[in-house]
Tab-separated table of C-alpha atoms in Angstrom:
chain	number	residue	atom	x	y	z
Y	1	MET	CA	-0.303	0.298	-0.398
Y	2	LYS	CA	2.898	2.245	1.302
Y	3	TYR	CA	4.789	1.322	-1.956
Y	4	SER	CA	1.972	2.509	-4.391
Y	5	LEU	CA	1.335	5.618	-2.785
Y	6	SER	CA	4.971	6.575	-3.080
Y	7	LEU	CA	4.700	4.918	-7.084
Y	8	CYS	CA	1.310	7.366	-7.498
Y	9	ILE	CA	3.520	10.684	-6.023
Y	10	PHE	CA	6.461	9.967	-7.998
Y	11	VAL	CA	4.178	10.272	-11.144
Y	12	VAL	CA	2.085	12.971	-10.821
Y	13	THR	CA	5.527	14.705	-9.227
Y	14	LEU	CA	6.991	12.982	-13.250
Y	15	ILE	CA	3.573	14.705	-14.877
Y	16	PHE	CA	3.924	18.056	-13.118
Y	17	SER	CA	7.572	19.034	-13.862
Y	18	GLY	CA	6.820	18.049	-17.210
Y	19	CYS	CA	4.293	21.129	-18.074
Y	20	ALA	CA	6.045	23.994	-16.087
Y	21	PRO	CA	4.082	27.084	-16.757
Y	22	LYS	CA	4.446	27.829	-20.058
Y	23	THR	CA	3.288	31.063	-22.077
Y	24	GLN	CA	1.674	31.245	-25.677
Y	25	ILE	CA	0.255	34.536	-27.536
Y	26	THR	CA	-0.909	33.908	-30.601
Y	27	LEU	CA	-1.354	37.018	-33.127
Y	28	LEU	CA	-4.853	37.270	-34.370
Y	29	PRO	CA	-6.428	39.118	-37.788
Y	30	GLU	CA	-8.825	42.008	-36.889
Y	31	ASP	CA	-12.071	42.389	-38.999
Y	32	ASP	CA	-10.637	43.909	-41.594
Y	33	GLY	CA	-7.589	41.781	-42.508
Y	34	LYS	CA	-5.302	44.108	-40.897
Y	35	VAL	CA	-2.447	42.565	-38.167
Y	36	GLY	CA	-0.656	43.890	-35.640
Y	37	ILE	CA	3.037	42.766	-34.078
Y	38	ILE	CA	3.689	41.313	-30.898
Y	39	SER	CA	7.342	40.497	-29.177
Y	40	ILE	CA	7.936	38.776	-26.466
Y	41	ALA	CA	11.270	38.987	-24.026
Y	42	ASN	CA	11.945	36.178	-22.325
Y	43	ASN	CA	14.512	36.465	-18.397
Y	44	LYS	CA	17.257	36.404	-20.756
Y	45	LYS	CA	16.164	39.242	-22.585
Y	46	GLU	CA	16.264	37.469	-25.510
Y	47	THR	CA	13.147	39.178	-27.818
Y	48	HIS	CA	10.922	37.534	-30.821
Y	49	THR	CA	8.666	38.916	-33.155
Y	50	ILE	CA	5.320	37.766	-34.566
Y	51	ASP	CA	3.168	40.014	-37.316
Y	52	LYS	CA	1.409	37.765	-39.290
Y	53	ALA	CA	-2.271	36.224	-38.083
Y	54	TYR	CA	-2.547	33.020	-36.759
Y	55	THR	CA	1.400	32.293	-35.589
Y	56	SER	CA	2.452	32.278	-32.131
Y	57	LEU	CA	5.038	32.829	-29.676
Y	58	ASN	CA	5.713	29.986	-26.872
Y	59	ILE	CA	7.909	30.201	-23.889
Y	60	SER	CA	8.564	28.140	-21.152
Y	61	GLU	CA	9.075	28.054	-18.222
Y	62	LYS	CA	13.141	27.752	-18.422
Y	63	GLY	CA	12.421	31.144	-20.801
Y	64	ASP	CA	13.164	28.726	-24.385
Y	65	ILE	CA	10.698	30.793	-27.054
Y	66	GLU	CA	9.364	29.062	-30.144
Y	67	LYS	CA	7.082	30.808	-32.850
Y	68	LYS	CA	5.078	28.160	-34.858
Y	69	VAL	CA	2.572	28.435	-37.340
Y	70	GLU	CA	-1.018	27.506	-35.692
Y	71	ILE	CA	-3.545	26.363	-37.874
Y	72	GLU	CA	-6.444	29.222	-37.436
Y	73	LYS	CA	-9.823	26.571	-37.160
Y	74	ASP	CA	-7.597	25.086	-34.336
Y	75	VAL	CA	-7.035	28.554	-32.175
Y	76	LEU	CA	-10.987	29.373	-32.711
Y	77	SER	CA	-12.253	26.709	-30.420
Y	78	LYS	CA	-9.654	26.258	-28.647
Y	79	TYR	CA	-10.378	30.001	-27.095
Y	80	ALA	CA	-13.423	30.439	-28.252
Y	81	GLU	CA	-14.679	31.282	-24.942
Y	82	VAL	CA	-12.291	33.838	-23.658
Y	83	LEU	CA	-12.844	35.297	-27.540
Y	84	ASN	CA	-16.964	35.124	-27.548
Y	85	ALA	CA	-16.462	37.112	-23.597
Y	86	LEU	CA	-14.327	40.243	-25.919
Y	87	PRO	CA	-16.572	43.059	-26.021
Y	88	LYS	CA	-17.076	44.752	-29.202
Y	89	LYS	CA	-16.012	47.838	-29.798
Y	90	GLY	CA	-17.918	51.621	-28.789
Y	91	GLN	CA	-19.652	52.812	-31.203
Y	92	SER	CA	-19.157	56.285	-32.368
Y	93	TYR	CA	-21.922	58.720	-33.634
Y	94	LEU	CA	-21.905	61.987	-34.883
Y	95	PHE	CA	-24.748	65.257	-34.265
Y	96	TYR	CA	-24.606	68.702	-36.096
Y	97	PHE	CA	-25.431	71.539	-35.264
Y	98	SER	CA	-25.715	75.326	-36.593
Y	99	ASN	CA	-23.950	78.586	-35.887
Y	100	ASP	CA	-23.883	80.178	-32.075
Y	101	SER	CA	-26.599	77.305	-31.039
Y	102	ALA	CA	-27.106	74.402	-29.484
Y	103	ASP	CA	-30.214	73.413	-30.425
Y	104	LEU	CA	-31.100	69.827	-32.178
Y	105	ASN	CA	-33.498	69.918	-34.790
Y	106	ALA	CA	-37.088	67.866	-35.048
Y	107	GLU	CA	-34.985	65.600	-37.305
Y	108	GLN	CA	-32.474	64.256	-34.989
Y	109	ILE	CA	-34.705	64.457	-32.038
Y	110	LEU	CA	-36.530	61.385	-33.620
Y	111	GLU	CA	-32.775	59.677	-34.737
Y	112	LEU	CA	-31.668	60.150	-30.961
Y	113	ARG	CA	-35.682	58.763	-29.490
Y	114	ASN	CA	-34.342	55.482	-32.443
Y	115	PHE	CA	-30.999	55.650	-30.601
Y	116	THR	CA	-32.682	54.728	-27.081
Y	117	LEU	CA	-33.724	51.509	-28.706
Y	118	LEU	CA	-30.282	50.664	-29.422
Y	119	ILE	CA	-28.706	51.735	-26.488
Y	120	LYS	CA	-31.272	48.855	-24.304
Y	121	ASN	CA	-30.904	46.040	-27.159
Y	122	ASN	CA	-27.363	46.322	-26.973
Y	123	ASP	CA	-27.005	46.323	-23.045
Y	124	ILE	CA	-24.949	49.864	-22.860
Y	125	ILE	CA	-23.530	50.273	-20.048
Y	126	GLU	CA	-22.118	54.183	-20.581
Y	127	ILE	CA	-23.101	56.753	-22.948
Y	128	ILE	CA	-20.255	59.898	-23.122
Y	129	CYS	CA	-21.264	62.811	-25.428
Y	130	ILE	CA	-18.402	64.879	-26.229
Y	131	GLY	CA	-19.453	69.005	-27.088
Y	132	HIS	CA	-17.601	70.603	-29.873
Y	133	SER	CA	-16.975	74.262	-31.669
Y	134	ASP	CA	-15.971	75.704	-34.710
Y	135	SER	CA	-13.130	77.808	-34.374
Y	136	LEU	CA	-14.698	81.227	-34.916
Y	137	GLY	CA	-15.238	83.572	-31.577
Y	138	ASP	CA	-14.378	83.668	-28.034
Y	139	LYS	CA	-12.559	80.471	-26.686
Y	140	GLU	CA	-14.041	80.842	-23.330
Y	141	TYR	CA	-17.801	80.933	-25.077
Y	142	ASN	CA	-17.428	78.344	-27.252
Y	143	LYS	CA	-16.167	76.252	-24.014
Y	144	ILE	CA	-19.958	76.513	-22.746
Y	145	LEU	CA	-21.438	76.562	-26.067
Y	146	SER	CA	-19.871	73.113	-26.733
Y	147	LEU	CA	-21.102	71.764	-23.318
Y	148	LYS	CA	-24.540	73.219	-23.917
Y	149	ARG	CA	-25.022	70.957	-26.732
Y	150	ALA	CA	-23.398	67.567	-24.979
Y	151	GLN	CA	-26.381	68.521	-22.206
Y	152	SER	CA	-28.941	68.797	-25.184
Y	153	VAL	CA	-27.926	65.680	-26.401
Y	154	ALA	CA	-28.115	63.781	-23.362
Y	155	ASN	CA	-31.564	65.580	-22.342
Y	156	VAL	CA	-33.279	64.153	-25.069
Y	157	LEU	CA	-31.184	60.899	-23.876
Y	158	THR	CA	-32.701	61.404	-20.215
Y	159	ARG	CA	-36.607	62.166	-21.423
Y	160	ASN	CA	-36.433	59.241	-23.524
Y	161	PHE	CA	-36.236	56.950	-19.760
Y	162	VAL	CA	-32.254	56.693	-20.750
Y	163	ASP	CA	-30.783	56.066	-17.409
Y	164	LYS	CA	-28.724	59.327	-16.398
Y	165	SER	CA	-26.186	57.785	-14.372
Y	166	ILE	CA	-24.539	56.083	-17.466
Y	167	ILE	CA	-24.592	59.211	-19.393
Y	168	LYS	CA	-20.659	60.925	-19.110
Y	169	LEU	CA	-20.593	64.553	-20.762
Y	170	GLU	CA	-17.476	66.071	-21.936
Y	171	TYR	CA	-16.739	69.267	-23.750
Y	172	TYR	CA	-13.647	70.747	-25.556
Y	173	GLY	CA	-14.966	73.659	-27.449
Y	174	ASP	CA	-12.390	74.133	-30.110
Y	175	ALA	CA	-9.495	71.950	-29.329
Y	176	ASN	CA	-10.931	69.266	-30.908
Y	177	PRO	CA	-11.536	69.738	-34.519
Y	178	LEU	CA	-12.929	67.009	-37.021
Y	179	VAL	CA	-11.566	69.086	-39.694
Y	180	LYS	CA	-8.888	71.581	-39.539
Y	181	THR	CA	-9.282	75.276	-40.050
Y	182	GLU	CA	-7.766	78.629	-39.768
Y	183	GLY	CA	-8.151	80.239	-36.038
Y	184	ASN	CA	-11.746	82.003	-35.789
Y	185	LYS	CA	-13.373	80.364	-38.848
Y	186	SER	CA	-17.481	78.763	-39.475
Y	187	SER	CA	-16.932	75.175	-40.267
Y	188	PRO	CA	-20.006	72.911	-39.837
Y	189	LYS	CA	-18.673	69.972	-39.689
Y	190	ASN	CA	-16.619	70.805	-36.006
Y	191	ARG	CA	-19.893	72.273	-34.628
Y	192	ARG	CA	-21.059	68.595	-33.580
Y	193	VAL	CA	-21.588	66.117	-30.509
Y	194	GLU	CA	-20.439	62.685	-30.862
Y	195	ILE	CA	-21.363	59.901	-28.720
Y	196	ILE	CA	-19.609	56.825	-27.728
Y	197	LEU	CA	-21.551	53.566	-26.767
Y	198	LYS	CA	-19.976	51.624	-24.903
V	1	MET	CA	-10.884	67.111	20.484
V	2	LYS	CA	-11.617	63.943	19.124
V	3	LYS	CA	-14.513	65.026	17.471
V	4	TYR	CA	-12.305	67.547	15.146
V	5	PHE	CA	-10.042	64.627	14.965
V	6	THR	CA	-12.143	62.702	13.457
V	7	LEU	CA	-13.373	65.299	11.186
V	8	PHE	CA	-9.656	65.982	10.364
V	9	VAL	CA	-9.082	62.529	8.904
V	10	LEU	CA	-12.127	62.306	6.739
V	11	PHE	CA	-10.614	65.516	4.859
V	12	LEU	CA	-7.828	64.391	4.365
V	13	GLY	CA	-9.207	60.568	3.455
V	14	ILE	CA	-11.954	62.348	0.918
V	15	PRO	CA	-9.378	63.583	-1.828
V	16	THR	CA	-7.381	60.411	-1.384
V	17	LEU	CA	-10.427	57.896	-1.824
V	18	LEU	CA	-11.485	60.350	-4.880
V	19	LEU	CA	-7.796	60.099	-6.266
V	20	SER	CA	-7.807	56.449	-5.492
V	21	ALA	CA	-10.859	55.598	-7.050
V	22	GLN	CA	-9.777	56.722	-10.615
V	23	SER	CA	-11.876	54.034	-13.012
V	24	VAL	CA	-9.767	52.598	-15.562
V	25	ALA	CA	-12.053	50.316	-17.265
V	26	LEU	CA	-15.650	49.321	-17.578
V	27	VAL	CA	-17.199	45.214	-16.912
V	28	LYS	CA	-19.339	45.085	-20.541
V	29	SER	CA	-20.137	41.558	-19.932
V	30	VAL	CA	-20.269	38.991	-17.136
V	31	ASN	CA	-20.077	34.682	-17.221
V	32	GLY	CA	-20.586	33.051	-13.948
V	33	GLU	CA	-18.182	33.478	-10.867
V	34	ILE	CA	-15.640	36.472	-11.456
V	35	SER	CA	-14.062	38.354	-8.604
V	36	VAL	CA	-12.183	41.208	-7.900
V	37	ILE	CA	-9.292	41.938	-5.259
V	38	HIS	CA	-8.409	45.712	-4.765
V	39	GLU	CA	-5.171	47.002	-3.702
V	40	ASP	CA	-6.202	47.324	-0.497
V	41	LYS	CA	-7.151	43.320	-0.345
V	42	THR	CA	-10.566	43.673	0.421
V	43	ILE	CA	-12.594	40.494	-2.201
V	44	SER	CA	-15.661	41.367	-4.169
V	45	ASN	CA	-17.920	39.907	-6.746
V	46	LEU	CA	-17.761	41.721	-9.931
V	47	LYS	CA	-21.095	42.191	-11.883
V	48	LYS	CA	-22.360	44.234	-15.266
V	49	GLY	CA	-21.254	48.182	-15.075
V	50	ASP	CA	-18.906	47.756	-12.771
V	51	LYS	CA	-15.911	49.823	-12.807
V	52	ILE	CA	-11.984	48.650	-12.151
V	53	LEU	CA	-9.649	50.237	-10.898
V	54	GLU	CA	-5.863	50.588	-11.085
V	55	LYS	CA	-3.724	47.500	-8.498
V	56	ASP	CA	-7.091	45.417	-8.994
V	57	THR	CA	-6.661	41.953	-9.874
V	58	ILE	CA	-9.689	40.456	-11.253
V	59	LYS	CA	-9.975	35.836	-10.891
V	60	SER	CA	-12.241	33.785	-12.820
V	61	GLY	CA	-13.306	30.354	-11.447
V	62	ALA	CA	-14.566	27.685	-13.741
V	63	ASN	CA	-16.414	28.387	-16.970
V	64	SER	CA	-16.320	31.534	-16.207
V	65	SER	CA	-15.196	35.022	-18.213
V	66	VAL	CA	-15.839	38.478	-18.199
V	67	GLY	CA	-15.050	41.451	-20.680
V	68	LEU	CA	-14.049	44.712	-19.921
V	69	ILE	CA	-13.481	47.903	-21.929
V	70	PHE	CA	-11.068	50.575	-21.199
V	71	ASN	CA	-10.976	54.326	-20.601
V	72	ASP	CA	-9.318	53.965	-24.220
V	73	ASN	CA	-10.919	51.555	-25.929
V	74	THR	CA	-8.955	48.945	-25.595
V	75	LEU	CA	-11.261	45.418	-24.556
V	76	ILE	CA	-10.011	42.654	-22.797
V	77	SER	CA	-11.630	39.104	-22.102
V	78	ILE	CA	-10.761	36.978	-19.534
V	79	GLY	CA	-11.721	32.711	-19.278
V	80	SER	CA	-12.127	30.375	-17.310
V	81	ASN	CA	-9.552	29.938	-14.056
V	82	SER	CA	-7.668	32.706	-14.558
V	83	ALA	CA	-6.220	36.090	-13.255
V	84	PHE	CA	-5.577	39.108	-14.337
V	85	SER	CA	-4.263	42.150	-12.711
V	86	VAL	CA	-3.997	45.691	-13.543
V	87	ASP	CA	-0.489	47.207	-12.098
V	88	GLU	CA	-0.336	50.537	-14.380
V	89	TYR	CA	-3.076	51.997	-16.176
V	90	LEU	CA	-2.702	56.352	-17.699
V	91	PHE	CA	-4.389	57.239	-20.083
V	92	GLU	CA	-3.820	61.205	-20.557
V	93	PRO	CA	-4.254	61.731	-24.712
V	94	ALA	CA	-4.170	65.555	-24.572
V	95	GLU	CA	-0.622	65.390	-23.096
V	96	LYS	CA	0.599	61.808	-24.908
V	97	ASN	CA	0.534	59.986	-21.657
V	98	VAL	CA	-0.306	56.533	-21.824
V	99	LYS	CA	0.867	53.816	-20.123
V	100	PHE	CA	-0.941	50.121	-19.637
V	101	LYS	CA	1.320	47.047	-17.549
V	102	SER	CA	-0.883	44.066	-16.784
V	103	ASN	CA	0.315	40.934	-15.297
V	104	LEU	CA	-1.585	37.315	-16.330
V	105	LEU	CA	-0.837	34.890	-13.347
V	106	LYS	CA	-2.239	32.003	-15.257
V	107	GLY	CA	-5.269	31.740	-17.402
V	108	THR	CA	-6.475	32.921	-20.213
V	109	MET	CA	-7.254	36.313	-21.842
V	110	ALA	CA	-8.055	38.171	-25.326
V	111	CYS	CA	-7.161	41.324	-26.115
V	112	VAL	CA	-8.257	43.909	-29.183
V	113	THR	CA	-5.834	46.969	-28.385
V	114	GLY	CA	-7.403	51.153	-28.410
V	115	VAL	CA	-6.020	54.557	-28.579
V	116	ILE	CA	-2.942	53.916	-26.260
V	117	SER	CA	-1.292	51.613	-28.508
V	118	LYS	CA	-2.158	54.358	-30.912
V	119	ILE	CA	-0.013	57.232	-29.568
V	120	ASN	CA	2.337	55.089	-28.393
V	121	PRO	CA	3.428	51.996	-29.618
V	122	ASP	CA	6.159	51.128	-26.393
V	123	ALA	CA	3.327	52.123	-24.219
V	124	MET	CA	1.698	48.334	-23.183
V	125	GLU	CA	3.129	45.336	-21.882
V	126	ILE	CA	1.601	42.086	-20.641
V	127	LYS	CA	3.596	40.431	-17.972
V	128	THR	CA	3.672	36.327	-16.964
V	129	LYS	CA	5.955	33.805	-15.272
V	130	SER	CA	7.809	33.588	-18.206
V	131	ALA	CA	7.996	36.112	-20.070
V	132	SER	CA	7.150	40.854	-21.096
V	133	ILE	CA	5.502	40.741	-23.819
V	134	GLY	CA	5.227	43.825	-25.950
V	135	ILE	CA	2.322	44.700	-27.679
V	136	ARG	CA	2.881	46.844	-30.964
V	137	GLY	CA	-1.506	46.015	-31.284
V	138	THR	CA	-3.702	45.003	-31.672
V	139	TYR	CA	-5.893	41.332	-31.725
V	140	PHE	CA	-4.488	38.492	-30.001
V	141	VAL	CA	-4.969	35.684	-27.014
V	142	VAL	CA	-2.326	34.403	-24.193
V	143	GLU	CA	-2.599	31.854	-22.245
V	144	VAL	CA	-0.046	30.439	-19.313
V	145	LYS	CA	-0.411	27.221	-18.930
V	146	GLU	CA	-0.099	25.150	-15.811
């Protein structure tokens, strides 16, 4: 009995010493097919790089690095759980304003109402409303104007029963233009509120 | 006198609380059992909509996963039986001050990089027991086998 127990311990030790902790990193293609670059340094400061989809780097506990080409299907099924849990990128939408105005027109208000459905159906947990102005006029005035724009968008959402606590307001005045203009210029594309849904 | 002292401590405490409570990510989805261990060692269960702070460690049980959206739009998910810590997170895009250092202690994680690695391709690093991984983008999965 004692003999079999020690044999058992011996076998278990053997198995575990064989699979020391190991890191594997696999590069995947983005939706548009683009692939990034990843480099790995081990404890000996040796560096290896991959830049092709479905290639992987494997590092043993001792720090030996091995590059491998993986099979797409195998990677996707092996990591299905964690890949499925990855959130989608925050969606961004733009609403434009008239000169020196923070008012939304009837069409935009309707569009924002439809938005509330999108928010509810997609489990949105945060809405960021970012107000912007063009560079015409006083900078401080424009900051306030851009805040008012963000507020009018947020107001339509809360009037349509979007939870106020998930809305965040930000405003930049003319500091973050969509189209670069020379100073003190009217620009319809820069008079906007960007909404980001997370 | 004691009363004033408590007040004084409160005044000291409030700004530090505000500073340390800076959220770095939001929990977008939770499957199964996910817990978070804060820097002060307090533990709580994570649910959808919760905030993640710098120095938090996220742990998952069997058949559990969690999806996170970081402030810079970096997306990270963590699979079953995993532990992942956010060691350093700095996102001040206007000043181009960015840093994202994390540690996959065990298990699996997937990631789509966001604005941080666009602003500075050297700003993002993931550590594991055996390696330090420099991320220049954009979509990848990491596994730490035991």
